[in-house]
PDB file of C-alpha atoms and ligand atoms in Angstrom:
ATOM      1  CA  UNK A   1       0.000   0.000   0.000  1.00 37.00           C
ATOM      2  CA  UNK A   2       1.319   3.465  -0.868  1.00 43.00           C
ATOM      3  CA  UNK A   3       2.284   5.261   2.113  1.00 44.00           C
ATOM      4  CA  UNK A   4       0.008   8.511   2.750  1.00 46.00           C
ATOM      5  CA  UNK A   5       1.939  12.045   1.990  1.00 50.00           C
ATOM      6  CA  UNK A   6       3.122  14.213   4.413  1.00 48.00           C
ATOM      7  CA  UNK A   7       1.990  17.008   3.777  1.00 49.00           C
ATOM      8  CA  UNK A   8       4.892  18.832   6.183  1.00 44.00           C
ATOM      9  CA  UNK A   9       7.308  17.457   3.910  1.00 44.00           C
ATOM     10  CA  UNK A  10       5.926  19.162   0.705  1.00 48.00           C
ATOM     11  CA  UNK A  11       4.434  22.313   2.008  1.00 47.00           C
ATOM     12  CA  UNK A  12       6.652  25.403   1.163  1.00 46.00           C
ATOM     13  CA  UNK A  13       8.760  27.084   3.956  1.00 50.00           C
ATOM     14  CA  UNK A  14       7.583  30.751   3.657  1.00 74.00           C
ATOM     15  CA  UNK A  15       5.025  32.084   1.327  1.00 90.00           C
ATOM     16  CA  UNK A  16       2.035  29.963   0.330  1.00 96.00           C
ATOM     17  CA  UNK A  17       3.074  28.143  -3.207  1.00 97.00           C
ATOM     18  CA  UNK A  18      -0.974  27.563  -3.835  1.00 98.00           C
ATOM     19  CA  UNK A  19      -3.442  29.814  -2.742  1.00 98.00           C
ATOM     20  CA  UNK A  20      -7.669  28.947  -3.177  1.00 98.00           C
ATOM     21  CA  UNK A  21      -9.766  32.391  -3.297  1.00 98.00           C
ATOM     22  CA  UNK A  22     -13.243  32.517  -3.005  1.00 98.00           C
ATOM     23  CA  UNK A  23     -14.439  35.725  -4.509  1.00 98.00           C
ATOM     24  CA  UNK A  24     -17.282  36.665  -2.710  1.00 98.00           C
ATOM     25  CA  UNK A  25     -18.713  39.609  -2.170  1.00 98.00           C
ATOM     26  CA  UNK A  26     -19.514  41.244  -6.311  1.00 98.00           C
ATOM     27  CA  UNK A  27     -23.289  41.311  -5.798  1.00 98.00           C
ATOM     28  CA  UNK A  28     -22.869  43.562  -2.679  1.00 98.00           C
ATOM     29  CA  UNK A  29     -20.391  45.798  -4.404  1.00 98.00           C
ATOM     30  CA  UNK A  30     -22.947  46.136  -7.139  1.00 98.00           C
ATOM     31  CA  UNK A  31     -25.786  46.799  -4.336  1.00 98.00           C
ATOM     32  CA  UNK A  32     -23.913  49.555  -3.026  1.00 98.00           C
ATOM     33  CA  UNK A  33     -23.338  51.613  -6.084  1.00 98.00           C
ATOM     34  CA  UNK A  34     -27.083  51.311  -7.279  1.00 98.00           C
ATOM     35  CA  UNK A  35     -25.566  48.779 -10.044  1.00 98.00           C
ATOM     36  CA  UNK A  36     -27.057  45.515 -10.949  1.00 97.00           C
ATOM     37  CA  UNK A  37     -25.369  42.427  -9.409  1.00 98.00           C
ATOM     38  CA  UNK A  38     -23.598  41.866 -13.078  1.00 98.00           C
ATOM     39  CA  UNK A  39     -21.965  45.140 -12.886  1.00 98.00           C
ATOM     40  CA  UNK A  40     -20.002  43.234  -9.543  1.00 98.00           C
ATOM     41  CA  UNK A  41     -18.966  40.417 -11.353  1.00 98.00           C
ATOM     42  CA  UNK A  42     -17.537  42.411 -14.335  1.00 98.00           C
ATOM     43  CA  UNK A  43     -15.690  44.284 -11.688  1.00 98.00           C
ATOM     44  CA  UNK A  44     -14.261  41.286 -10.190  1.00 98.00           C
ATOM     45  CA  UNK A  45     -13.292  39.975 -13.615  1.00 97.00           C
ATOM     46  CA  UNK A  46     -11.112  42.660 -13.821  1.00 97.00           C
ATOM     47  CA  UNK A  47      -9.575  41.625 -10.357  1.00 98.00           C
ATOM     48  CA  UNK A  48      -8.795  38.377 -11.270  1.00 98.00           C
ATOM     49  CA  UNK A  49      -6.428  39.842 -13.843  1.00 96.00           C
ATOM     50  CA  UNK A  50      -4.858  42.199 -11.358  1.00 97.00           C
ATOM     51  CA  UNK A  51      -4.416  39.070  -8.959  1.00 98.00           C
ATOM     52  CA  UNK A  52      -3.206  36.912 -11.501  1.00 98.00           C
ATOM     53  CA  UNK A  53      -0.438  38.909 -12.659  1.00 97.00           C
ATOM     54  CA  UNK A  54       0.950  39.867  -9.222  1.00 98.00           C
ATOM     55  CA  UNK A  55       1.306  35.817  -8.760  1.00 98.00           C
ATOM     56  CA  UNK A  56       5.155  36.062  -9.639  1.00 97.00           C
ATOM     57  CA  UNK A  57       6.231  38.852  -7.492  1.00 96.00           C
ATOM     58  CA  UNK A  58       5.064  36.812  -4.290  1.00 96.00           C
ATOM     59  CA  UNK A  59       6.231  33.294  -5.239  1.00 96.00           C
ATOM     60  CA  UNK A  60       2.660  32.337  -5.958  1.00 98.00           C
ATOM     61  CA  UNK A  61       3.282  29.458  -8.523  1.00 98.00           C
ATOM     62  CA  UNK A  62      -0.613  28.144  -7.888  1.00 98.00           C
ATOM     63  CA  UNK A  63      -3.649  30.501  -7.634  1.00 98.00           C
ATOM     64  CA  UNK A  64      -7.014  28.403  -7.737  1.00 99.00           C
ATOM     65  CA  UNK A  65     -10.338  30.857  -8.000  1.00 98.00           C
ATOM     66  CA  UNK A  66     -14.188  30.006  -7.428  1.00 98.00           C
ATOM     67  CA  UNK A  67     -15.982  31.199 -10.663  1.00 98.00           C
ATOM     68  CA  UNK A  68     -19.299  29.512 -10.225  1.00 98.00           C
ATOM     69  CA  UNK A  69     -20.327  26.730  -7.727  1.00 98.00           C
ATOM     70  CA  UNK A  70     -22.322  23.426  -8.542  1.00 98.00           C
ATOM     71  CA  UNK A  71     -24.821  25.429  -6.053  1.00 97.00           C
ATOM     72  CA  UNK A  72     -24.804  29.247  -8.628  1.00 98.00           C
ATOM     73  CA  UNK A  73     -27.026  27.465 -10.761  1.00 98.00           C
ATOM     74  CA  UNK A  74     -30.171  28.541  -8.336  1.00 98.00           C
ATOM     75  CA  UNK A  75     -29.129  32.263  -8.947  1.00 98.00           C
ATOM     76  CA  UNK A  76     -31.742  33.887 -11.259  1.00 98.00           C
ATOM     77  CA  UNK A  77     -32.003  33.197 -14.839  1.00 98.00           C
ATOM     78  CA  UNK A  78     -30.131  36.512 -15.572  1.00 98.00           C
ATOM     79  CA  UNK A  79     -27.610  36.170 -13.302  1.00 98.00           C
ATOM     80  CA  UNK A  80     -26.679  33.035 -14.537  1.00 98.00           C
ATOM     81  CA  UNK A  81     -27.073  33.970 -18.457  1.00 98.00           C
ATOM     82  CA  UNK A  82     -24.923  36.566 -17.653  1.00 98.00           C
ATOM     83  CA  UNK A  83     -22.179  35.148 -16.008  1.00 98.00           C
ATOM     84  CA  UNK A  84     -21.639  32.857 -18.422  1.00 98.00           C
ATOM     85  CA  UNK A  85     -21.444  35.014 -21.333  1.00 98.00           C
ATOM     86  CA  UNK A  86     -18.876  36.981 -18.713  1.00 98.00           C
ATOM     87  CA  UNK A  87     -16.679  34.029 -18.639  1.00 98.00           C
ATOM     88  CA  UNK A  88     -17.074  33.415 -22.478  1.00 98.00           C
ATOM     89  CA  UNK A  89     -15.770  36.815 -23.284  1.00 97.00           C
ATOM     90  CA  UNK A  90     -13.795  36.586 -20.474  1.00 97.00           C
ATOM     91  CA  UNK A  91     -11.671  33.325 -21.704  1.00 97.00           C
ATOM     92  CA  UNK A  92     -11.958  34.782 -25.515  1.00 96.00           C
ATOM     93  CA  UNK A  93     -10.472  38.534 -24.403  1.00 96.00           C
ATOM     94  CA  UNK A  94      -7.727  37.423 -21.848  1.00 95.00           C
ATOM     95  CA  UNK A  95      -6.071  34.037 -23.487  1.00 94.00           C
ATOM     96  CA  UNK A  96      -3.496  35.688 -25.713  1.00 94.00           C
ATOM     97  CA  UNK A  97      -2.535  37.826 -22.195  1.00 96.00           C
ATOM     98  CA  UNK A  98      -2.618  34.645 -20.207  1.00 96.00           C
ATOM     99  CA  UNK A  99      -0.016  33.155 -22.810  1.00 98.00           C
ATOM    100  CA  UNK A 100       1.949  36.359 -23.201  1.00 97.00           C
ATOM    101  CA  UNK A 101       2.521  36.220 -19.103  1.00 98.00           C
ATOM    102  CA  UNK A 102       3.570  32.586 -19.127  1.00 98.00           C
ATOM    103  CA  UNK A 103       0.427  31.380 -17.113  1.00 98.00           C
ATOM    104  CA  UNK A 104      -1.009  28.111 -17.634  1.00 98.00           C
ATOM    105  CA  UNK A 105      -4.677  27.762 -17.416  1.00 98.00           C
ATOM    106  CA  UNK A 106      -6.790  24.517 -15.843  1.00 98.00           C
ATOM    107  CA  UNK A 107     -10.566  24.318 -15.276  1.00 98.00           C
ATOM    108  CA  UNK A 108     -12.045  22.082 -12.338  1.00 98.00           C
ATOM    109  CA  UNK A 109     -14.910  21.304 -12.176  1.00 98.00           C
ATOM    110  CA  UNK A 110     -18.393  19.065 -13.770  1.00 98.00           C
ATOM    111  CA  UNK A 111     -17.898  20.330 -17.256  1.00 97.00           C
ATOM    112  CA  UNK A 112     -20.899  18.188 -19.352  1.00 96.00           C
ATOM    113  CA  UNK A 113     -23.450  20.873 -17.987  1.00 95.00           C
ATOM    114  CA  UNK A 114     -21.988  23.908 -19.355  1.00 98.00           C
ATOM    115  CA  UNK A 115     -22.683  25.237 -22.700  1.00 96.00           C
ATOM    116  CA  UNK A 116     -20.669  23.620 -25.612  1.00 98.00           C
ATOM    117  CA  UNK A 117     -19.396  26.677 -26.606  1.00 98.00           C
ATOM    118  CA  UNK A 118     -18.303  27.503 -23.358  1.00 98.00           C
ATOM    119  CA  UNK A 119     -16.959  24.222 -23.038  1.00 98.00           C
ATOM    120  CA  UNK A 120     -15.010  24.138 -26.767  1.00 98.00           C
ATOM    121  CA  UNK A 121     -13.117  27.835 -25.239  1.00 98.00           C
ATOM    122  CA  UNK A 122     -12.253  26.532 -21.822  1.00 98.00           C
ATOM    123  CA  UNK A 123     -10.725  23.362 -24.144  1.00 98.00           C
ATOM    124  CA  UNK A 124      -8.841  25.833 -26.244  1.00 98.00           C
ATOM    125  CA  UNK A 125      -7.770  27.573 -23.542  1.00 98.00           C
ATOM    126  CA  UNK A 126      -6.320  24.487 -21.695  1.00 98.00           C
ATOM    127  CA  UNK A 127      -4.857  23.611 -25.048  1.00 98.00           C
ATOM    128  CA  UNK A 128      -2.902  26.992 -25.834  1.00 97.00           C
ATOM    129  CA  UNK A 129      -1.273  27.774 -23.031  1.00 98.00           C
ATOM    130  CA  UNK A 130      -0.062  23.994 -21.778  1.00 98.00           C
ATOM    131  CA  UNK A 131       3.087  25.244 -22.741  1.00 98.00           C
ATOM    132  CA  UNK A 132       3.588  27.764 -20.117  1.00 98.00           C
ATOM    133  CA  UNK A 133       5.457  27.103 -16.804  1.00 98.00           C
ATOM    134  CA  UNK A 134       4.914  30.416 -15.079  1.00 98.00           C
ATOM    135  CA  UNK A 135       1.994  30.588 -12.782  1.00 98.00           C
ATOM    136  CA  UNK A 136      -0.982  27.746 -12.858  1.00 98.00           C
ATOM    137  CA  UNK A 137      -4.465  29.463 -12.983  1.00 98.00           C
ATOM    138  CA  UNK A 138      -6.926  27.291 -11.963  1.00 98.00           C
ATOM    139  CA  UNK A 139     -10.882  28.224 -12.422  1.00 98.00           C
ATOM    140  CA  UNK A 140     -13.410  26.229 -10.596  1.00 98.00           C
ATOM    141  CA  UNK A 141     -16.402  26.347 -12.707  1.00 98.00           C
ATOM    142  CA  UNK A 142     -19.222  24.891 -12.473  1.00 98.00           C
ATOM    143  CA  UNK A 143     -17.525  23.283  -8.996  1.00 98.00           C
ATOM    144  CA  UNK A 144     -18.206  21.752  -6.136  1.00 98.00           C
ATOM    145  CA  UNK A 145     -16.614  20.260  -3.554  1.00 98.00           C
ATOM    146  CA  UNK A 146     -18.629  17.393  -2.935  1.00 98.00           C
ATOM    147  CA  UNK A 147     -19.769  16.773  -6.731  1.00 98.00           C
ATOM    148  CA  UNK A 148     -15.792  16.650  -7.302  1.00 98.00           C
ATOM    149  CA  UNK A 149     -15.778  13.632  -4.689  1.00 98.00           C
ATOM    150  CA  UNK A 150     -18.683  12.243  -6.020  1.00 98.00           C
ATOM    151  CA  UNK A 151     -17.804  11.922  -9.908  1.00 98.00           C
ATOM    152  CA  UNK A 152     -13.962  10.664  -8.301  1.00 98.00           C
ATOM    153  CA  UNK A 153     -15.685   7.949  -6.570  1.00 98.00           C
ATOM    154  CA  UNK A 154     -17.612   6.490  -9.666  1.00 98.00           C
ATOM    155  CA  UNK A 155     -14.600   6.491 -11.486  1.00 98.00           C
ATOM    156  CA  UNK A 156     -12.653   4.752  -8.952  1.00 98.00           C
ATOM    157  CA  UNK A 157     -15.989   2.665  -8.200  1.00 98.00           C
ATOM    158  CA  UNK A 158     -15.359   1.681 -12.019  1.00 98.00           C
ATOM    159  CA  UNK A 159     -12.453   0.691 -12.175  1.00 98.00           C
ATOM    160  CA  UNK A 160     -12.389  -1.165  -8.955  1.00 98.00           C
ATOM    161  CA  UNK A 161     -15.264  -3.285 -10.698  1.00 98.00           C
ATOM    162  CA  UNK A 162     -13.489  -4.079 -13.747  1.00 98.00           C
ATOM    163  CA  UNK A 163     -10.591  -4.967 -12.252  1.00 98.00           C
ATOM    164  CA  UNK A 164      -8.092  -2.471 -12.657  1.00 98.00           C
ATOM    165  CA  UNK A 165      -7.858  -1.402  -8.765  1.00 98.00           C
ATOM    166  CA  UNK A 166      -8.289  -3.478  -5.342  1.00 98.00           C
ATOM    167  CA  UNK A 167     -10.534  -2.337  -3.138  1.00 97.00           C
ATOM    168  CA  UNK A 168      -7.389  -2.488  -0.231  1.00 97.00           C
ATOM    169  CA  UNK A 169      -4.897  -0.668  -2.202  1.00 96.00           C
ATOM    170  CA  UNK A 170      -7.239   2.656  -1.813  1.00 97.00           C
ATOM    171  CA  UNK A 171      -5.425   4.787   0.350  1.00 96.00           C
ATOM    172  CA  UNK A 172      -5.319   8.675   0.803  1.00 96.00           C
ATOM    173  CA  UNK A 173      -2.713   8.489  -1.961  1.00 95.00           C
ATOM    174  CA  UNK A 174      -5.129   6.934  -4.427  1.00 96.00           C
ATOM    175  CA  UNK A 175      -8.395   8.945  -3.904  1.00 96.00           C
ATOM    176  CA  UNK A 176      -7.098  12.286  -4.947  1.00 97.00           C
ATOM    177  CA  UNK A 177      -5.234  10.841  -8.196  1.00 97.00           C
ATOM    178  CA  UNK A 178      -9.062  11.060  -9.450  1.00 98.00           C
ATOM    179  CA  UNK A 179     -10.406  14.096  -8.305  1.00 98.00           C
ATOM    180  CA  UNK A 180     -10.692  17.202 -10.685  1.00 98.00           C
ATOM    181  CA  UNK A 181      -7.209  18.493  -8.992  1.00 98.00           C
ATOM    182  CA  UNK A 182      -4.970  15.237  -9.292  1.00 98.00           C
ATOM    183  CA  UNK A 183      -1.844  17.339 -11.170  1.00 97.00           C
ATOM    184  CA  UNK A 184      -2.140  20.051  -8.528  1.00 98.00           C
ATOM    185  CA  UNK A 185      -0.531  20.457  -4.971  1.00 98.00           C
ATOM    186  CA  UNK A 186      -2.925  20.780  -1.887  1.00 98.00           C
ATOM    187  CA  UNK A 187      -3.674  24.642  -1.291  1.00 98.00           C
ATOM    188  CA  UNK A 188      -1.505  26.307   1.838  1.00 97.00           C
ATOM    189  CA  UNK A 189      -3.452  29.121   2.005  1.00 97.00           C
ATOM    190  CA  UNK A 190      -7.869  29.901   1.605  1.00 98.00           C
ATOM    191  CA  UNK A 191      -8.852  33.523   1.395  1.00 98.00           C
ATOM    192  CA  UNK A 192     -12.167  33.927   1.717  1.00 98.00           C
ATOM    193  CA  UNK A 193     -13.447  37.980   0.860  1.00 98.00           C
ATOM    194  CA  UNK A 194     -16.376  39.755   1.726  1.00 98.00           C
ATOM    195  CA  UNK A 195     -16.584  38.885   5.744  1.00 97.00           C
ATOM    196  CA  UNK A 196     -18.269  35.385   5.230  1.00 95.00           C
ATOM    197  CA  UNK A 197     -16.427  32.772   6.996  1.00 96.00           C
ATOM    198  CA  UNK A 198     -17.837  29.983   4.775  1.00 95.00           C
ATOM    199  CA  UNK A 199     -15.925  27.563   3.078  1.00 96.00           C
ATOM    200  CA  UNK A 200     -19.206  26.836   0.774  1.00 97.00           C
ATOM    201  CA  UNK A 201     -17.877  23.362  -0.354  1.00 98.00           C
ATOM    202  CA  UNK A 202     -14.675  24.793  -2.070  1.00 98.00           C
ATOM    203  CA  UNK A 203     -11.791  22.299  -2.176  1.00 98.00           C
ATOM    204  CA  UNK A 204     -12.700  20.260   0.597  1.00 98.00           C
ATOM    205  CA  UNK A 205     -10.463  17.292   0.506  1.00 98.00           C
ATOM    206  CA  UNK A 206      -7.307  19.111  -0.553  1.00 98.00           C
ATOM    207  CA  UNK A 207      -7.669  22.132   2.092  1.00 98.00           C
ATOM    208  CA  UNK A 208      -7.537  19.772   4.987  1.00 97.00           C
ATOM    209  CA  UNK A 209      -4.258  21.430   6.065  1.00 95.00           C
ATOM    210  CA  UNK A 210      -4.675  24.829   4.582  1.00 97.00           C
ATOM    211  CA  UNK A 211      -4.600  28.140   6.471  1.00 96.00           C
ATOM    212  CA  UNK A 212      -7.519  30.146   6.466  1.00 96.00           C
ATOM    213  CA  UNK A 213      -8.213  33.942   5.987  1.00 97.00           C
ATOM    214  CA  UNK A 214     -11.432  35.961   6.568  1.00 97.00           C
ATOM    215  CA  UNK A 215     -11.617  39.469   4.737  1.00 98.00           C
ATOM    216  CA  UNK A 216     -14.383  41.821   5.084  1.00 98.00           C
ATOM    217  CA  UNK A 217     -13.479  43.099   1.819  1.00 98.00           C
ATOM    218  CA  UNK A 218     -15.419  42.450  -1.345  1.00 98.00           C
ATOM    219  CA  UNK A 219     -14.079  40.832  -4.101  1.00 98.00           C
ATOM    220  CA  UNK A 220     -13.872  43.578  -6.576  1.00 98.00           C
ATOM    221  CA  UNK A 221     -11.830  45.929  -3.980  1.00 98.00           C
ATOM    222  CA  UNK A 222      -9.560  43.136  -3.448  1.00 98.00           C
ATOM    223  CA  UNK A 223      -6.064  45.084  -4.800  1.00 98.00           C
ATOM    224  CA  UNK A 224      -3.002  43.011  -5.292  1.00 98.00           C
ATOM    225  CA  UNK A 225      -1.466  45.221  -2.056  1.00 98.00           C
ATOM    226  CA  UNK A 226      -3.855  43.636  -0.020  1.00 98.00           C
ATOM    227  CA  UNK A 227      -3.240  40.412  -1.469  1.00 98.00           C
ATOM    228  CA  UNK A 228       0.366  40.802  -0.794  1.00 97.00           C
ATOM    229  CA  UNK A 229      -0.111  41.700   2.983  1.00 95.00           C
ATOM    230  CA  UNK A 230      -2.055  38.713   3.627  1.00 96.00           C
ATOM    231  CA  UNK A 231       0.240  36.581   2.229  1.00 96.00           C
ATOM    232  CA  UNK A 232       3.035  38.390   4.362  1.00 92.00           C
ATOM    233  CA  UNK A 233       1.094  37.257   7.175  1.00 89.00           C
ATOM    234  CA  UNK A 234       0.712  33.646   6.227  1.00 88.00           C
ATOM    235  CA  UNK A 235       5.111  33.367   6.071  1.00 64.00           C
ATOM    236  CA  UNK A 236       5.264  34.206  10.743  1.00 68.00           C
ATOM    237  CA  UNK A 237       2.888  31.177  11.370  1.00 67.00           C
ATOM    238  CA  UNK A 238       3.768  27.675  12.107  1.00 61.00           C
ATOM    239  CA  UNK A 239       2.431  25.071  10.205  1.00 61.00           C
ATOM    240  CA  UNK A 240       2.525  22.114  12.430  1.00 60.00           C
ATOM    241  CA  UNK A 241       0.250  19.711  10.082  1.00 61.00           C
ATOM    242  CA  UNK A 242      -1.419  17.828  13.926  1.00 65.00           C
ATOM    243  CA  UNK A 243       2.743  17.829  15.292  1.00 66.00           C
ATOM    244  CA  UNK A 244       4.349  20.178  17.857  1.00 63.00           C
ATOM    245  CA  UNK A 245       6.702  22.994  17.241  1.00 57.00           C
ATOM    246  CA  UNK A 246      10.645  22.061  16.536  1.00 50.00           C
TER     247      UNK A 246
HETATM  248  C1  LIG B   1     -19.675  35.725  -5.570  1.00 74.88           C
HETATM  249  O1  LIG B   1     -20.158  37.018  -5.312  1.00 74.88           O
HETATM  250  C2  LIG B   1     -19.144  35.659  -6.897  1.00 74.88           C
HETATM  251  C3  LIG B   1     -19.544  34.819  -7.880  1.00 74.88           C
HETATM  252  C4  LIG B   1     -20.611  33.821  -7.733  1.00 74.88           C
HETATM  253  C5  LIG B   1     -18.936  34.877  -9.197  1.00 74.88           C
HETATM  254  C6  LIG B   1     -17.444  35.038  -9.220  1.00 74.88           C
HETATM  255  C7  LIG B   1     -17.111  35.592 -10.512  1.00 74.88           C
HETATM  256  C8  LIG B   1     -16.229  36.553 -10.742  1.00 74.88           C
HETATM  257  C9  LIG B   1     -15.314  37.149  -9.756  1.00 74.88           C
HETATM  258  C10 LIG B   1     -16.197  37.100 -12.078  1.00 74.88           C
HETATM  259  C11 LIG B   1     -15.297  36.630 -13.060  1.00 74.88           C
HETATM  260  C12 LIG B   1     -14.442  35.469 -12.882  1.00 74.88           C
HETATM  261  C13 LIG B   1     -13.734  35.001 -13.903  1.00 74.88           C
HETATM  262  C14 LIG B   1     -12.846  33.843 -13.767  1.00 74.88           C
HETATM  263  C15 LIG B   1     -13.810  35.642 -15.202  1.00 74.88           C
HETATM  264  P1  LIG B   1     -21.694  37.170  -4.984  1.00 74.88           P
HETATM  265  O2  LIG B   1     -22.409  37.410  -6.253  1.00 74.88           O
HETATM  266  O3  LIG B   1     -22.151  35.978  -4.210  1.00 74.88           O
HETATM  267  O4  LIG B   1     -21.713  38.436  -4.082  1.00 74.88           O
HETATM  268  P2  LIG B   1     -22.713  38.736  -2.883  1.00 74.88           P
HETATM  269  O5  LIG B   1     -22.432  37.705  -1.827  1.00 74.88           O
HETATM  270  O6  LIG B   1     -22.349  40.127  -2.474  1.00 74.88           O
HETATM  271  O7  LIG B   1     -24.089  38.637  -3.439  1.00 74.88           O
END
C-alpha cells in the first residue's frame, strides 16, 4: 500500500506556493453603487487579472479561484445567463494575455453541464497555453466540492469493478489521483473575501491542512497590495500539520 503524503514534507517554507480564493462579495459591491449584481462580477473579472499577474512577485506558482459553484445554478435566470457570457468573453479577451505572461490555465470542475461553446473555449484555452510554466491558474467552474468527490468515486468505483484497482490498495494516496485536482498540490493558504467565513464546499479534501483567511473586503476591492499583505502574514505562522513545534 502506498504510504500517505506528508503534507509537512511538501508544504513550502515561507510564502504559500498555492493559494484557493473565493471571490465573494460582487453582488454587494454592485448593491452599493445602485448597479445591478452583473456590474459586480464584471468588476471582479477585472480583479482576477490584477491578482493573476501579481502571482510572480510573491512566489505564488498556484492561484485556484471560485468562478461559479455546482450550487450558482439557483441564482436567477439573468444572473446566470450573464455570467456565463462573462466568462465566455472573459476566456476569448484574456487568453493571448494569459499566454503572453507565461500562465497556464486549468478548469475544475463538472464540465458536461456547461454550454458547448463555453466548453469548446475553456478546451482551447487548456490547449494553448499547456506550454507555459509560469503561474498555474486554476478556475473552478461549475464546482463543487462534494460533486468533485462524487464523480472521483464512480470512477474509482469503475475501475475497482473491472478490475483495474483493489478495493485495499485505496489509500489517501489513491483517492485524490481522481479528483478534478490530481496534477495540482494541496492549497496552503484559503482567502475567503467579503466577511463570510464559509468555506461553501470549495476544495474540501485538498484544504484539509490549509490556512484560512477571513476578509471583510469584497471581491472587486480586493487590490493586489492587499493580497500581498495577507500573504506576508501567512510566512510568521507555524504550520505544524497535527505535530508540535521544533
Ligand atoms: C460571488 O459574489 C461571486 C460569484 C458567484 C462569481 C465570481 C465571478 C467573478 C469574480 C467574475 C469573473 C471570474 C472570472 C474567472 C472571469 P456574490 O455574487 O455571491 O456576491 P454577494 O455575496 O455580495 O451577493
Amino acid at each position: 500500500m502506498a504510504k500517505p503524503r506528508d503534507p509537512a514534507k511538501t508544504a513550502p517554507r515561507t510564502g504559500p506556493r498555492h493559494v484557493a480564493i473565493i471571490m465573494d462579495g460582487n453582488g454587494r459591491w454592485a448593491q452599493k453603487r445602485g448597479r445591478p449584481r452583473l456590474f459586480g462580477h464584471h468588476a471582479g473579472a477585472r480583479r482576477v487579472r490584477e491578482i493573476v499577474s501579481s502571482c510572480p512577485d510573491f512566489g505564488v506558482k498556484y492561484l485556484t479561484i471560485f468562478a461559479f459553484s455546482t450550487e450558482n445554478w439557483k441564482r436567477t435566470q439573468t444572473e446566470v445567463a450573464g455570467l456565463m457570457s462573462l466568462f465566455r468573453r472573459y476566456i476569448m479577451k484574456e487568453m493571448q494575455e494569459f499566454v503572453k505572461e507565461n500562465v497556464r490555465v486549468r478548469f475544475i470542475g463538472d464540465r458536461p453541464r456547461l454550454d458547448a461553446k463555453l466548453r469548446g473555449l475553456m478546451d482551447e484555452a487548456e490547449a494553448m497555453t499547456e506550454g507555459c510554466t509560469g503561474t498555474n491558474l486554476t478556475i473552478a467552474l461549475n464546482y463543487g466540492g462534494r460533486d468533485e468527490v462524487t464523480r472521483a468515486t464512480q470512477r474509482l468505483a469503475r475501475d475497482v469493478a473491472e478490475g483495474r484497482l483493489r478495493p485495499e490498495d485505496v489509500d489517501e494516496e489513491t483517492l485524490p489521483r481522481y479528483l478534478d485536482t490530481y496534477v495540482l498540490p494541496d492549497p496552503d493558504l484559503v482567502i475567503r473575501t467579503s466577511g463570510e467565513a464559509r468555506i461553501s464546499n470549495f476544495l474540501l479534501w485538498q484544504s484539509a491542512y490549509a490556512e484560512y483567511e477571513f476578509i471583510d473586503t469584497l471581491w472587486p476591492d480586493f487590490t493586489a497590495k492587499i493580497f500581498g499583505e495577507l500573504l506576508s502574514g501567512y510566512g510568521a505562522r507555524d504550520r505544524r500539520f497535527g505535530a508540535v513545534s521544533a
